[in-house]
Amino acid sequence: MQTIKQTSPYVRKDVSTKRMMIDVLIALTPVVMFSIYRFGMDSLIRILVSLVVMVGLEAIAFGMMHKPVKSDDFKERFKSRYKDFTINNITAPAVSAIIFAMLLPSKLPIYAVVAGAGFGIIVAKMLFGGMGSNIFNIAAAGRIFIGLALADMFTGTYDGVDLIAGGTALTAIRTGAGFPYTLNSYPLIDMFLGNIPGSMGEISALAILIGMIYLLIRKSADFRVIVSSLATFTLLIFVAGLKLYPEQVVEYTLFHLLSGGILFGAVFMITDPVTSPTSRPGRWIYGILVGSIVVLIRLFGAYPEGVAFALIFSNMFVPLIDYPQWATNKYKPAFFIGTSVAILALVAIVFFGVGGIA
Amino acid sequence: MIEKTRFIPDGKKELKKLPIINYTDSKYLYYPVTSSRCADGETCVRGGQFVKVGEVIGTRKGAFFEQPMHATVSGEVVGTEKHMDQSGKSVDCLIVKNDFKYELHKTIKDRTDEEINALTKEDFVSIVREKSLVGLGGSAFPTYIKLSTKDKIDVVVANGVECEPNLISDYALMLTNPKAIIEGLIYAMKASGAKKGIIAIKKKYKEIDERLSFELREYSDYDIEVVKIGNFYPQGWEILTIKNALGIKIPQGELLSKYGVLNFNVSTLASIFAAVKHNLPVLERYISLSGDGITNQNFRARIGTLMTELVESVGGYKDIEIPKVLILGGPMMGVNVSQDDIVMTHTTTSLIVQNQVDLHEEPCIHCASCVYSCPVGIQPVQIMNAYKTRDKDMIKHLGINKCIECGLCSFVCPSKIHLTETMRKAKRFASK
Ligand code: SF4
Ligand code: SF4
């Protein structure tokens, strides 16, 4: 009998990266279903295009990045390049692809979908070294790329409101009739169910919440980032509401929570482990960072939609949060003091800042 | 998945149901002359000489202590042979041919209660030393050194947590011979001057709790309490046991005795009892064969028995065409050995035979499960990254020396990265 050398521990938990990716795919199904229900073929085609581009390009890039064995036989060389290619090299880009597609307006030209998906997978992922090595959220990077490169497509000058990205209701609040009246065209219940214009995956809060519950039950997403980003967002918007619309502050807060990509982002994008810090305090800080930047962009910024920007921006801080010299998994007093001070400062900025706008 | 993992499938349920077979009549018994703690050793018997149970047959020499070796059968010394010891190293072993009479050596005499009552701390220490008692939980640390502490001890903890999966040795002992544990605990309390005794067990072991509590009624003169602590891993790690049983937080690296605590494994206490009361060294231990590559079985076997015999007695390995991993001890912290030619020593309580499973390492996805799960609060993933760049200062700064090599980080990693091994390498690298 042959014995094998191994080192302890000799048992492993029944979990896998593959399972985690598949969980995210499962959690995305309600959102995907809803977008297909709302936008029909438009949605389906864009999802498929995004999938083909991301999964395909990752496979090609993967092959190019791995040295083949020396051999005259082309087949053998080809095979050796893909020796380490696993199911994760399919599921991971698939997750990115679907999330990316969900960020898009349903009528976005196909070549823009291709460009964004390609940029995301090649520049934001493979150039950084592939799975696990990317610094920026892939879907967010792809979305911002086309947002900047093909800016015209998102400004609504084309045809009709459906073209406008994420923040249609948000745009209305800034350029249209102003807050309390937007509720007439976008009642909160419709916003919750998804009966509004907007990006394909961001409109139905209900579908997103179902996905969130699944992810949390399976523990395939860290609740810390979801809670801290949403809590920060809610708190700051509430403060702004207090100043701007003291009578309707609850509606105002809900309106913001349900519009744009904050919910979708909090559940499916901020939770992306690869681009998150790796300690408990770090995850809380990260969520606060994303949540507050989204608020700042919404209240003071030029873009009606800021989740992707906030995310990419926060991604840059991850190495700083994780910097081994101070990162720790313990909740130290400094953490509590630091976050409290930061939140108070943010509250103050928002409270005094929005005065000017109102 | 992204969570703090504290439970590992414990694999004891099935083992507990199996009967315990006596395997105490081997024809030849083997006694390693050296051990991992004692690099040197010599025998004091010659080939052809007859020895009796409990007779000193040699001495193992460690850096600052010596341990007598004892025969566990009576019979003839027939030479030496190389076999593997607990650590997987090949060592010289003295062979004694069993004459199946089990005659006791003349020094093996019971002490009366009066004699025991008259024993001083020094007497206890010297008995424990003469009988070569060591930490039977697996540390094999000489018990007398622990017992001879100069610090003031308030409480002695009998650690019956046995948190590693697949081990049932302490469990079986607590169930079959709780008296020995309690008496041993009382001796340890007497020797150290502690007023209080605690028996720490897992919460889910209701049967043990009942058994011990029932026995304890006879000892109402002593302040001994059964404390049930959590079921999770690594609850048996003394710092966690003490924190949860007594509420005393002891920083890593400090001596327990400084905080007035002594911690003994329950089997060690039972061996103290046997040494003090009957003047006996450790003669037998419970040992189990488990894992999917072998018929599972529990034994009571004599120290010095060759593992090969136990394996043969259950019919050898299953599915021999599948390569196997042999593990001495538990699946989380046990020692990997290359064959079963192993001599049972004081700390041998389990052989696990696992069929080979292929693990494919994926890239780290920063899920942080390893960070959340580490019981000493260090960050395995960060240490791994620091080790990759060979950043010695950073590795030290990240607290590598706190790592107790519990195995949890490897256990939880969804990418199947062998973090624990990296921790060991980083530790070695940092201390170079
Ligand atoms: S092996 Fe070390 S680093 Fe890993 S979980 Fe255990 S103590 Fe922490
Ligand atoms: S090493 Fe494994 S457990 Fe730790 S963060 Fe990376 S993937 Fe997660």
PDB file of C-alpha atoms in Angstrom, chain B residues 143-400:
ATOM      1  CA  THR B 143       4.434  16.185  34.655  1.00  0.00           C
ATOM      2  CA  TYR B 144       6.757  16.565  37.602  1.00  0.00           C
ATOM      3  CA  ILE B 145       8.096  19.839  36.248  1.00  0.00           C
ATOM      4  CA  LYS B 146       4.608  21.244  36.101  1.00  0.00           C
ATOM      5  CA  LEU B 147       3.816  19.941  39.551  1.00  0.00           C
ATOM      6  CA  SER B 148       6.937  21.299  41.185  1.00  0.00           C
ATOM      7  CA  THR B 149       6.066  24.913  40.437  1.00  0.00           C
ATOM      8  CA  LYS B 150       6.963  27.432  43.111  1.00  0.00           C
ATOM      9  CA  ASP B 151       3.990  29.637  42.346  1.00  0.00           C
ATOM     10  CA  LYS B 152       0.954  29.666  44.553  1.00  0.00           C
ATOM     11  CA  ILE B 153      -1.706  27.540  42.942  1.00  0.00           C
ATOM     12  CA  ASP B 154      -5.391  28.201  43.576  1.00  0.00           C
ATOM     13  CA  VAL B 155      -7.045  25.838  41.206  1.00  0.00           C
ATOM     14  CA  VAL B 156      -6.196  22.665  39.349  1.00  0.00           C
ATOM     15  CA  VAL B 157      -8.003  22.056  36.065  1.00  0.00           C
ATOM     16  CA  ALA B 158      -8.670  18.551  34.853  1.00  0.00           C
ATOM     17  CA  ASN B 159      -8.919  19.023  31.123  1.00  0.00           C
ATOM     18  CA  GLY B 160     -11.307  16.501  29.619  1.00  0.00           C
ATOM     19  CA  VAL B 161     -12.280  18.519  26.605  1.00  0.00           C
ATOM     20  CA  GLU B 162     -10.393  16.500  24.015  1.00  0.00           C
ATOM     21  CA  CYS B 163     -11.445  18.842  21.230  1.00  0.00           C
ATOM     22  CA  GLU B 164      -9.673  17.106  18.376  1.00  0.00           C
ATOM     23  CA  PRO B 165     -11.994  14.996  16.266  1.00  0.00           C
ATOM     24  CA  ASN B 166     -11.645  11.214  16.211  1.00  0.00           C
ATOM     25  CA  LEU B 167     -10.050  10.909  19.653  1.00  0.00           C
ATOM     26  CA  ILE B 168     -11.979   9.039  22.312  1.00  0.00           C
ATOM     27  CA  SER B 169      -9.230   8.125  24.753  1.00  0.00           C
ATOM     28  CA  ASP B 170     -10.051  10.715  27.423  1.00  0.00           C
ATOM     29  CA  TYR B 171     -13.730  10.217  26.831  1.00  0.00           C
ATOM     30  CA  ALA B 172     -13.497   6.484  27.397  1.00  0.00           C
ATOM     31  CA  LEU B 173     -11.442   6.999  30.517  1.00  0.00           C
ATOM     32  CA  MET B 174     -13.886   9.487  32.001  1.00  0.00           C
ATOM     33  CA  LEU B 175     -16.683   7.047  31.401  1.00  0.00           C
ATOM     34  CA  THR B 176     -14.971   3.895  32.635  1.00  0.00           C
ATOM     35  CA  ASN B 177     -12.799   5.158  35.429  1.00  0.00           C
ATOM     36  CA  PRO B 178     -13.900   8.536  36.731  1.00  0.00           C
ATOM     37  CA  LYS B 179     -12.666   7.643  40.200  1.00  0.00           C
ATOM     38  CA  ALA B 180      -9.046   7.559  39.078  1.00  0.00           C
ATOM     39  CA  ILE B 181      -9.399  11.002  37.555  1.00  0.00           C
ATOM     40  CA  ILE B 182     -11.004  12.479  40.648  1.00  0.00           C
ATOM     41  CA  GLU B 183      -8.460  10.900  42.992  1.00  0.00           C
ATOM     42  CA  GLY B 184      -5.641  12.025  40.718  1.00  0.00           C
ATOM     43  CA  LEU B 185      -7.061  15.519  40.756  1.00  0.00           C
ATOM     44  CA  ILE B 186      -7.163  15.462  44.539  1.00  0.00           C
ATOM     45  CA  TYR B 187      -3.519  14.362  44.675  1.00  0.00           C
ATOM     46  CA  ALA B 188      -2.577  17.141  42.292  1.00  0.00           C
ATOM     47  CA  MET B 189      -4.445  19.594  44.483  1.00  0.00           C
ATOM     48  CA  LYS B 190      -2.673  18.282  47.556  1.00  0.00           C
ATOM     49  CA  ALA B 191       0.695  18.433  45.879  1.00  0.00           C
ATOM     50  CA  SER B 192       0.199  21.985  44.669  1.00  0.00           C
ATOM     51  CA  GLY B 193      -1.730  23.292  47.635  1.00  0.00           C
ATOM     52  CA  ALA B 194      -4.733  24.256  45.516  1.00  0.00           C
ATOM     53  CA  LYS B 195      -8.064  24.522  47.266  1.00  0.00           C
ATOM     54  CA  LYS B 196     -10.187  24.127  44.194  1.00  0.00           C
ATOM     55  CA  GLY B 197     -10.468  21.559  41.456  1.00  0.00           C
ATOM     56  CA  ILE B 198     -12.273  21.874  38.155  1.00  0.00           C
ATOM     57  CA  ILE B 199     -13.082  19.153  35.678  1.00  0.00           C
ATOM     58  CA  ALA B 200     -13.687  20.766  32.316  1.00  0.00           C
ATOM     59  CA  ILE B 201     -15.698  18.768  29.812  1.00  0.00           C
ATOM     60  CA  LYS B 202     -17.631  19.454  26.648  1.00  0.00           C
ATOM     61  CA  LYS B 203     -21.185  20.599  27.081  1.00  0.00           C
ATOM     62  CA  LYS B 204     -22.578  17.925  24.831  1.00  0.00           C
ATOM     63  CA  TYR B 205     -21.174  15.061  26.875  1.00  0.00           C
ATOM     64  CA  LYS B 206     -24.160  14.710  29.183  1.00  0.00           C
ATOM     65  CA  GLU B 207     -23.284  11.137  30.077  1.00  0.00           C
ATOM     66  CA  ILE B 208     -19.852  12.204  31.294  1.00  0.00           C
ATOM     67  CA  ASP B 209     -21.311  14.999  33.345  1.00  0.00           C
ATOM     68  CA  GLU B 210     -23.697  12.579  35.056  1.00  0.00           C
ATOM     69  CA  ARG B 211     -21.022   9.993  35.667  1.00  0.00           C
ATOM     70  CA  LEU B 212     -18.548  12.460  37.147  1.00  0.00           C
ATOM     71  CA  SER B 213     -21.141  14.276  39.227  1.00  0.00           C
ATOM     72  CA  PHE B 214     -22.351  10.972  40.604  1.00  0.00           C
ATOM     73  CA  GLU B 215     -18.824   9.920  41.600  1.00  0.00           C
ATOM     74  CA  LEU B 216     -18.123  13.328  43.047  1.00  0.00           C
ATOM     75  CA  ARG B 217     -20.756  12.868  45.706  1.00  0.00           C
ATOM     76  CA  GLU B 218     -18.311  10.622  47.527  1.00  0.00           C
ATOM     77  CA  TYR B 219     -15.781  13.423  47.583  1.00  0.00           C
ATOM     78  CA  SER B 220     -17.870  16.159  49.076  1.00  0.00           C
ATOM     79  CA  ASP B 221     -14.998  17.143  51.362  1.00  0.00           C
ATOM     80  CA  TYR B 222     -13.216  18.594  48.385  1.00  0.00           C
ATOM     81  CA  ASP B 223     -14.159  21.617  46.363  1.00  0.00           C
ATOM     82  CA  ILE B 224     -14.363  19.965  42.965  1.00  0.00           C
ATOM     83  CA  GLU B 225     -16.726  21.060  40.272  1.00  0.00           C
ATOM     84  CA  VAL B 226     -17.573  19.817  36.803  1.00  0.00           C
ATOM     85  CA  VAL B 227     -17.628  22.721  34.368  1.00  0.00           C
ATOM     86  CA  LYS B 228     -19.227  22.267  30.979  1.00  0.00           C
ATOM     87  CA  ILE B 229     -17.698  24.404  28.280  1.00  0.00           C
ATOM     88  CA  GLY B 230     -18.427  24.841  24.586  1.00  0.00           C
ATOM     89  CA  ASN B 231     -18.171  22.103  22.022  1.00  0.00           C
ATOM     90  CA  PHE B 232     -15.985  23.939  19.607  1.00  0.00           C
ATOM     91  CA  TYR B 233     -12.422  23.618  18.456  1.00  0.00           C
ATOM     92  CA  PRO B 234      -9.781  24.299  19.832  1.00  0.00           C
ATOM     93  CA  GLN B 235     -11.516  24.358  23.188  1.00  0.00           C
ATOM     94  CA  GLY B 236      -8.993  21.896  24.641  1.00  0.00           C
ATOM     95  CA  TRP B 237      -6.170  24.371  24.122  1.00  0.00           C
ATOM     96  CA  GLU B 238      -5.375  25.170  27.728  1.00  0.00           C
ATOM     97  CA  ILE B 239      -5.638  28.927  27.375  1.00  0.00           C
ATOM     98  CA  LEU B 240      -9.151  28.631  25.969  1.00  0.00           C
ATOM     99  CA  THR B 241     -10.196  25.932  28.416  1.00  0.00           C
ATOM    100  CA  ILE B 242      -9.133  28.080  31.327  1.00  0.00           C
ATOM    101  CA  LYS B 243     -10.710  31.194  29.919  1.00  0.00           C
ATOM    102  CA  ASN B 244     -14.027  29.471  29.455  1.00  0.00           C
ATOM    103  CA  ALA B 245     -13.989  27.335  32.572  1.00  0.00           C
ATOM    104  CA  LEU B 246     -12.596  29.872  35.031  1.00  0.00           C
ATOM    105  CA  GLY B 247     -12.918  33.203  33.298  1.00  0.00           C
ATOM    106  CA  ILE B 248      -9.186  33.805  33.724  1.00  0.00           C
ATOM    107  CA  LYS B 249      -7.505  35.305  30.689  1.00  0.00           C
ATOM    108  CA  ILE B 250      -3.929  34.207  30.425  1.00  0.00           C
ATOM    109  CA  PRO B 251      -1.820  35.908  27.779  1.00  0.00           C
ATOM    110  CA  GLN B 252      -0.123  33.550  25.382  1.00  0.00           C
ATOM    111  CA  GLY B 253       3.394  32.644  26.338  1.00  0.00           C
ATOM    112  CA  GLU B 254       2.883  33.174  30.066  1.00  0.00           C
ATOM    113  CA  LEU B 255       3.042  30.309  32.506  1.00  0.00           C
ATOM    114  CA  LEU B 256      -0.359  29.240  33.766  1.00  0.00           C
ATOM    115  CA  SER B 257       1.029  28.826  37.244  1.00  0.00           C
ATOM    116  CA  LYS B 258       1.729  32.556  37.441  1.00  0.00           C
ATOM    117  CA  TYR B 259      -2.021  32.972  37.417  1.00  0.00           C
ATOM    118  CA  GLY B 260      -2.541  30.329  40.059  1.00  0.00           C
ATOM    119  CA  VAL B 261      -3.717  27.679  37.638  1.00  0.00           C
ATOM    120  CA  LEU B 262      -2.450  24.225  36.797  1.00  0.00           C
ATOM    121  CA  ASN B 263      -3.919  22.371  33.864  1.00  0.00           C
ATOM    122  CA  PHE B 264      -3.688  18.605  33.466  1.00  0.00           C
ATOM    123  CA  ASN B 265      -5.221  16.317  30.958  1.00  0.00           C
ATOM    124  CA  VAL B 266      -7.641  13.893  32.649  1.00  0.00           C
ATOM    125  CA  SER B 267      -5.576  10.898  31.578  1.00  0.00           C
ATOM    126  CA  THR B 268      -2.511  12.461  33.153  1.00  0.00           C
ATOM    127  CA  LEU B 269      -4.416  12.805  36.415  1.00  0.00           C
ATOM    128  CA  ALA B 270      -5.456   9.183  36.260  1.00  0.00           C
ATOM    129  CA  SER B 271      -1.808   8.284  35.781  1.00  0.00           C
ATOM    130  CA  ILE B 272      -0.907  10.365  38.823  1.00  0.00           C
ATOM    131  CA  PHE B 273      -3.463   8.384  40.760  1.00  0.00           C
ATOM    132  CA  ALA B 274      -1.997   5.061  39.631  1.00  0.00           C
ATOM    133  CA  ALA B 275       1.508   6.264  40.436  1.00  0.00           C
ATOM    134  CA  VAL B 276       0.690   7.531  43.898  1.00  0.00           C
ATOM    135  CA  LYS B 277      -1.773   4.876  44.977  1.00  0.00           C
ATOM    136  CA  HIS B 278      -0.359   1.770  43.306  1.00  0.00           C
ATOM    137  CA  ASN B 279       3.149   2.974  42.541  1.00  0.00           C
ATOM    138  CA  LEU B 280       2.588   2.052  38.914  1.00  0.00           C
ATOM    139  CA  PRO B 281       3.870   3.712  35.759  1.00  0.00           C
ATOM    140  CA  VAL B 282       1.502   4.103  32.795  1.00  0.00           C
ATOM    141  CA  LEU B 283       0.862   0.597  31.516  1.00  0.00           C
ATOM    142  CA  GLU B 284      -2.014   0.950  29.096  1.00  0.00           C
ATOM    143  CA  ARG B 285      -3.942   3.504  27.117  1.00  0.00           C
ATOM    144  CA  TYR B 286      -7.073   3.681  25.083  1.00  0.00           C
ATOM    145  CA  ILE B 287      -6.364   3.916  21.422  1.00  0.00           C
ATOM    146  CA  SER B 288      -8.618   4.037  18.414  1.00  0.00           C
ATOM    147  CA  LEU B 289      -8.199   3.243  14.769  1.00  0.00           C
ATOM    148  CA  SER B 290     -10.378   5.449  12.621  1.00  0.00           C
ATOM    149  CA  GLY B 291     -10.741   6.984   9.204  1.00  0.00           C
ATOM    150  CA  ASP B 292     -12.181   5.735   5.953  1.00  0.00           C
ATOM    151  CA  GLY B 293      -9.229   3.547   5.087  1.00  0.00           C
ATOM    152  CA  ILE B 294      -9.522   1.039   7.897  1.00  0.00           C
ATOM    153  CA  THR B 295     -12.098  -0.818   9.970  1.00  0.00           C
ATOM    154  CA  ASN B 296     -12.680   1.455  12.919  1.00  0.00           C
ATOM    155  CA  GLN B 297     -12.030   0.015  16.327  1.00  0.00           C
ATOM    156  CA  ASN B 298     -11.214   1.077  19.877  1.00  0.00           C
ATOM    157  CA  PHE B 299      -8.634  -0.728  21.949  1.00  0.00           C
ATOM    158  CA  ARG B 300      -7.186  -0.813  25.377  1.00  0.00           C
ATOM    159  CA  ALA B 301      -3.611  -1.582  24.590  1.00  0.00           C
ATOM    160  CA  ARG B 302      -0.378  -1.933  26.485  1.00  0.00           C
ATOM    161  CA  ILE B 303       2.340   0.675  26.100  1.00  0.00           C
ATOM    162  CA  GLY B 304       4.975  -0.897  23.889  1.00  0.00           C
ATOM    163  CA  THR B 305       2.540  -2.621  21.554  1.00  0.00           C
ATOM    164  CA  LEU B 306       3.362  -2.337  17.883  1.00  0.00           C
ATOM    165  CA  MET B 307       0.723  -0.512  15.887  1.00  0.00           C
ATOM    166  CA  THR B 308       1.117  -3.007  13.047  1.00  0.00           C
ATOM    167  CA  GLU B 309      -0.443  -5.652  15.290  1.00  0.00           C
ATOM    168  CA  LEU B 310      -3.481  -3.513  15.989  1.00  0.00           C
ATOM    169  CA  VAL B 311      -3.917  -2.824  12.298  1.00  0.00           C
ATOM    170  CA  GLU B 312      -3.644  -6.529  11.530  1.00  0.00           C
ATOM    171  CA  SER B 313      -6.139  -7.395  14.228  1.00  0.00           C
ATOM    172  CA  VAL B 314      -8.852  -5.450  12.420  1.00  0.00           C
ATOM    173  CA  GLY B 315      -7.999  -7.078   9.119  1.00  0.00           C
ATOM    174  CA  GLY B 316      -5.548  -4.574   7.712  1.00  0.00           C
ATOM    175  CA  TYR B 317      -6.372  -1.633   5.514  1.00  0.00           C
ATOM    176  CA  LYS B 318      -9.402  -1.280   3.342  1.00  0.00           C
ATOM    177  CA  ASP B 319      -9.089  -0.679  -0.406  1.00  0.00           C
ATOM    178  CA  ILE B 320      -5.349  -1.036  -0.508  1.00  0.00           C
ATOM    179  CA  GLU B 321      -5.216   0.153  -4.097  1.00  0.00           C
ATOM    180  CA  ILE B 322      -6.111   3.663  -2.884  1.00  0.00           C
ATOM    181  CA  PRO B 323      -3.107   5.532  -1.479  1.00  0.00           C
ATOM    182  CA  LYS B 324      -3.498   6.376   2.200  1.00  0.00           C
ATOM    183  CA  VAL B 325      -2.548   9.073   4.636  1.00  0.00           C
ATOM    184  CA  LEU B 326      -1.584   7.746   8.073  1.00  0.00           C
ATOM    185  CA  ILE B 327      -1.989  10.110  10.975  1.00  0.00           C
ATOM    186  CA  LEU B 328      -0.991   9.683  14.581  1.00  0.00           C
ATOM    187  CA  GLY B 329      -3.288  11.755  16.743  1.00  0.00           C
ATOM    188  CA  GLY B 330      -6.148  13.907  15.573  1.00  0.00           C
ATOM    189  CA  PRO B 331      -6.956  15.065  12.070  1.00  0.00           C
ATOM    190  CA  MET B 332      -6.278  18.713  12.882  1.00  0.00           C
ATOM    191  CA  MET B 333      -2.905  18.540  14.586  1.00  0.00           C
ATOM    192  CA  GLY B 334      -1.769  14.950  14.306  1.00  0.00           C
ATOM    193  CA  VAL B 335       1.542  13.743  12.955  1.00  0.00           C
ATOM    194  CA  ASN B 336       1.821  12.247   9.494  1.00  0.00           C
ATOM    195  CA  VAL B 337       3.722   8.970   9.382  1.00  0.00           C
ATOM    196  CA  SER B 338       4.794   6.914   6.435  1.00  0.00           C
ATOM    197  CA  GLN B 339       4.010   3.467   7.813  1.00  0.00           C
ATOM    198  CA  ASP B 340       2.328   1.762  10.728  1.00  0.00           C
ATOM    199  CA  ASP B 341       5.499   0.302  12.170  1.00  0.00           C
ATOM    200  CA  ILE B 342       5.016   2.464  15.217  1.00  0.00           C
ATOM    201  CA  VAL B 343       5.536   1.721  18.857  1.00  0.00           C
ATOM    202  CA  MET B 344       2.758   2.754  21.150  1.00  0.00           C
ATOM    203  CA  THR B 345       4.072   5.228  23.676  1.00  0.00           C
ATOM    204  CA  HIS B 346       2.369   7.219  26.414  1.00  0.00           C
ATOM    205  CA  THR B 347       0.875   9.724  24.039  1.00  0.00           C
ATOM    206  CA  THR B 348      -0.289   7.401  21.283  1.00  0.00           C
ATOM    207  CA  THR B 349      -4.076   7.448  21.327  1.00  0.00           C
ATOM    208  CA  SER B 350      -5.144   7.306  17.753  1.00  0.00           C
ATOM    209  CA  LEU B 351      -4.198   6.186  14.305  1.00  0.00           C
ATOM    210  CA  ILE B 352      -6.240   7.667  11.488  1.00  0.00           C
ATOM    211  CA  VAL B 353      -6.104   6.116   8.069  1.00  0.00           C
ATOM    212  CA  GLN B 354      -7.513   8.318   5.346  1.00  0.00           C
ATOM    213  CA  ASN B 355      -7.959   7.540   1.728  1.00  0.00           C
ATOM    214  CA  GLN B 356      -6.224  10.053  -0.464  1.00  0.00           C
ATOM    215  CA  VAL B 357      -8.242  13.079  -1.520  1.00  0.00           C
ATOM    216  CA  ASP B 358      -7.010  15.426  -4.169  1.00  0.00           C
ATOM    217  CA  LEU B 359      -7.008  19.023  -3.096  1.00  0.00           C
ATOM    218  CA  HIS B 360      -6.554  21.628  -5.734  1.00  0.00           C
ATOM    219  CA  GLU B 361      -5.334  24.978  -4.496  1.00  0.00           C
ATOM    220  CA  GLU B 362      -7.102  27.964  -5.994  1.00  0.00           C
ATOM    221  CA  PRO B 363      -5.970  31.570  -5.727  1.00  0.00           C
ATOM    222  CA  CYS B 364      -6.846  33.371  -2.497  1.00  0.00           C
ATOM    223  CA  ILE B 365     -10.025  35.331  -2.934  1.00  0.00           C
ATOM    224  CA  HIS B 366      -9.569  37.424   0.213  1.00  0.00           C
ATOM    225  CA  CYS B 367     -12.687  35.970   1.751  1.00  0.00           C
ATOM    226  CA  ALA B 368     -11.156  36.507   5.218  1.00  0.00           C
ATOM    227  CA  SER B 369     -12.498  33.236   6.624  1.00  0.00           C
ATOM    228  CA  CYS B 370      -9.025  32.354   7.827  1.00  0.00           C
ATOM    229  CA  VAL B 371      -8.716  35.679   9.596  1.00  0.00           C
ATOM    230  CA  TYR B 372     -12.108  35.335  11.215  1.00  0.00           C
ATOM    231  CA  SER B 373     -11.430  31.790  12.358  1.00  0.00           C
ATOM    232  CA  CYS B 374      -7.940  32.018  13.799  1.00  0.00           C
ATOM    233  CA  PRO B 375      -8.296  31.378  17.541  1.00  0.00           C
ATOM    234  CA  VAL B 376      -5.256  33.457  18.435  1.00  0.00           C
ATOM    235  CA  GLY B 377      -6.413  36.439  16.405  1.00  0.00           C
ATOM    236  CA  ILE B 378      -3.643  36.690  13.868  1.00  0.00           C
ATOM    237  CA  GLN B 379      -4.165  37.099  10.130  1.00  0.00           C
ATOM    238  CA  PRO B 380      -3.051  34.005   8.241  1.00  0.00           C
ATOM    239  CA  VAL B 381      -3.652  35.506   4.802  1.00  0.00           C
ATOM    240  CA  GLN B 382      -1.481  38.519   5.571  1.00  0.00           C
ATOM    241  CA  ILE B 383       1.255  36.315   6.957  1.00  0.00           C
ATOM    242  CA  MET B 384       1.084  34.224   3.815  1.00  0.00           C
ATOM    243  CA  ASN B 385       1.554  37.332   1.689  1.00  0.00           C
ATOM    244  CA  ALA B 386       4.406  38.550   3.858  1.00  0.00           C
ATOM    245  CA  TYR B 387       6.027  35.134   3.628  1.00  0.00           C
ATOM    246  CA  LYS B 388       5.753  35.183  -0.151  1.00  0.00           C
ATOM    247  CA  THR B 389       7.857  38.326  -0.198  1.00  0.00           C
ATOM    248  CA  ARG B 390      10.107  36.937   2.554  1.00  0.00           C
ATOM    249  CA  ASP B 391       9.470  39.985   4.705  1.00  0.00           C
ATOM    250  CA  LYS B 392      10.807  38.790   8.018  1.00  0.00           C
ATOM    251  CA  ASP B 393       9.987  41.878  10.049  1.00  0.00           C
ATOM    252  CA  MET B 394       6.458  41.924   8.782  1.00  0.00           C
ATOM    253  CA  ILE B 395       5.961  38.243   9.557  1.00  0.00           C
ATOM    254  CA  LYS B 396       7.093  38.880  13.109  1.00  0.00           C
ATOM    255  CA  HIS B 397       5.019  42.001  13.376  1.00  0.00           C
ATOM    256  CA  LEU B 398       1.977  40.006  12.334  1.00  0.00           C
ATOM    257  CA  GLY B 399       2.452  37.797  15.372  1.00  0.00           C
ATOM    258  CA  ILE B 400       3.490  34.531  13.759  1.00  0.00           C
TER     259      ILE B 400
END
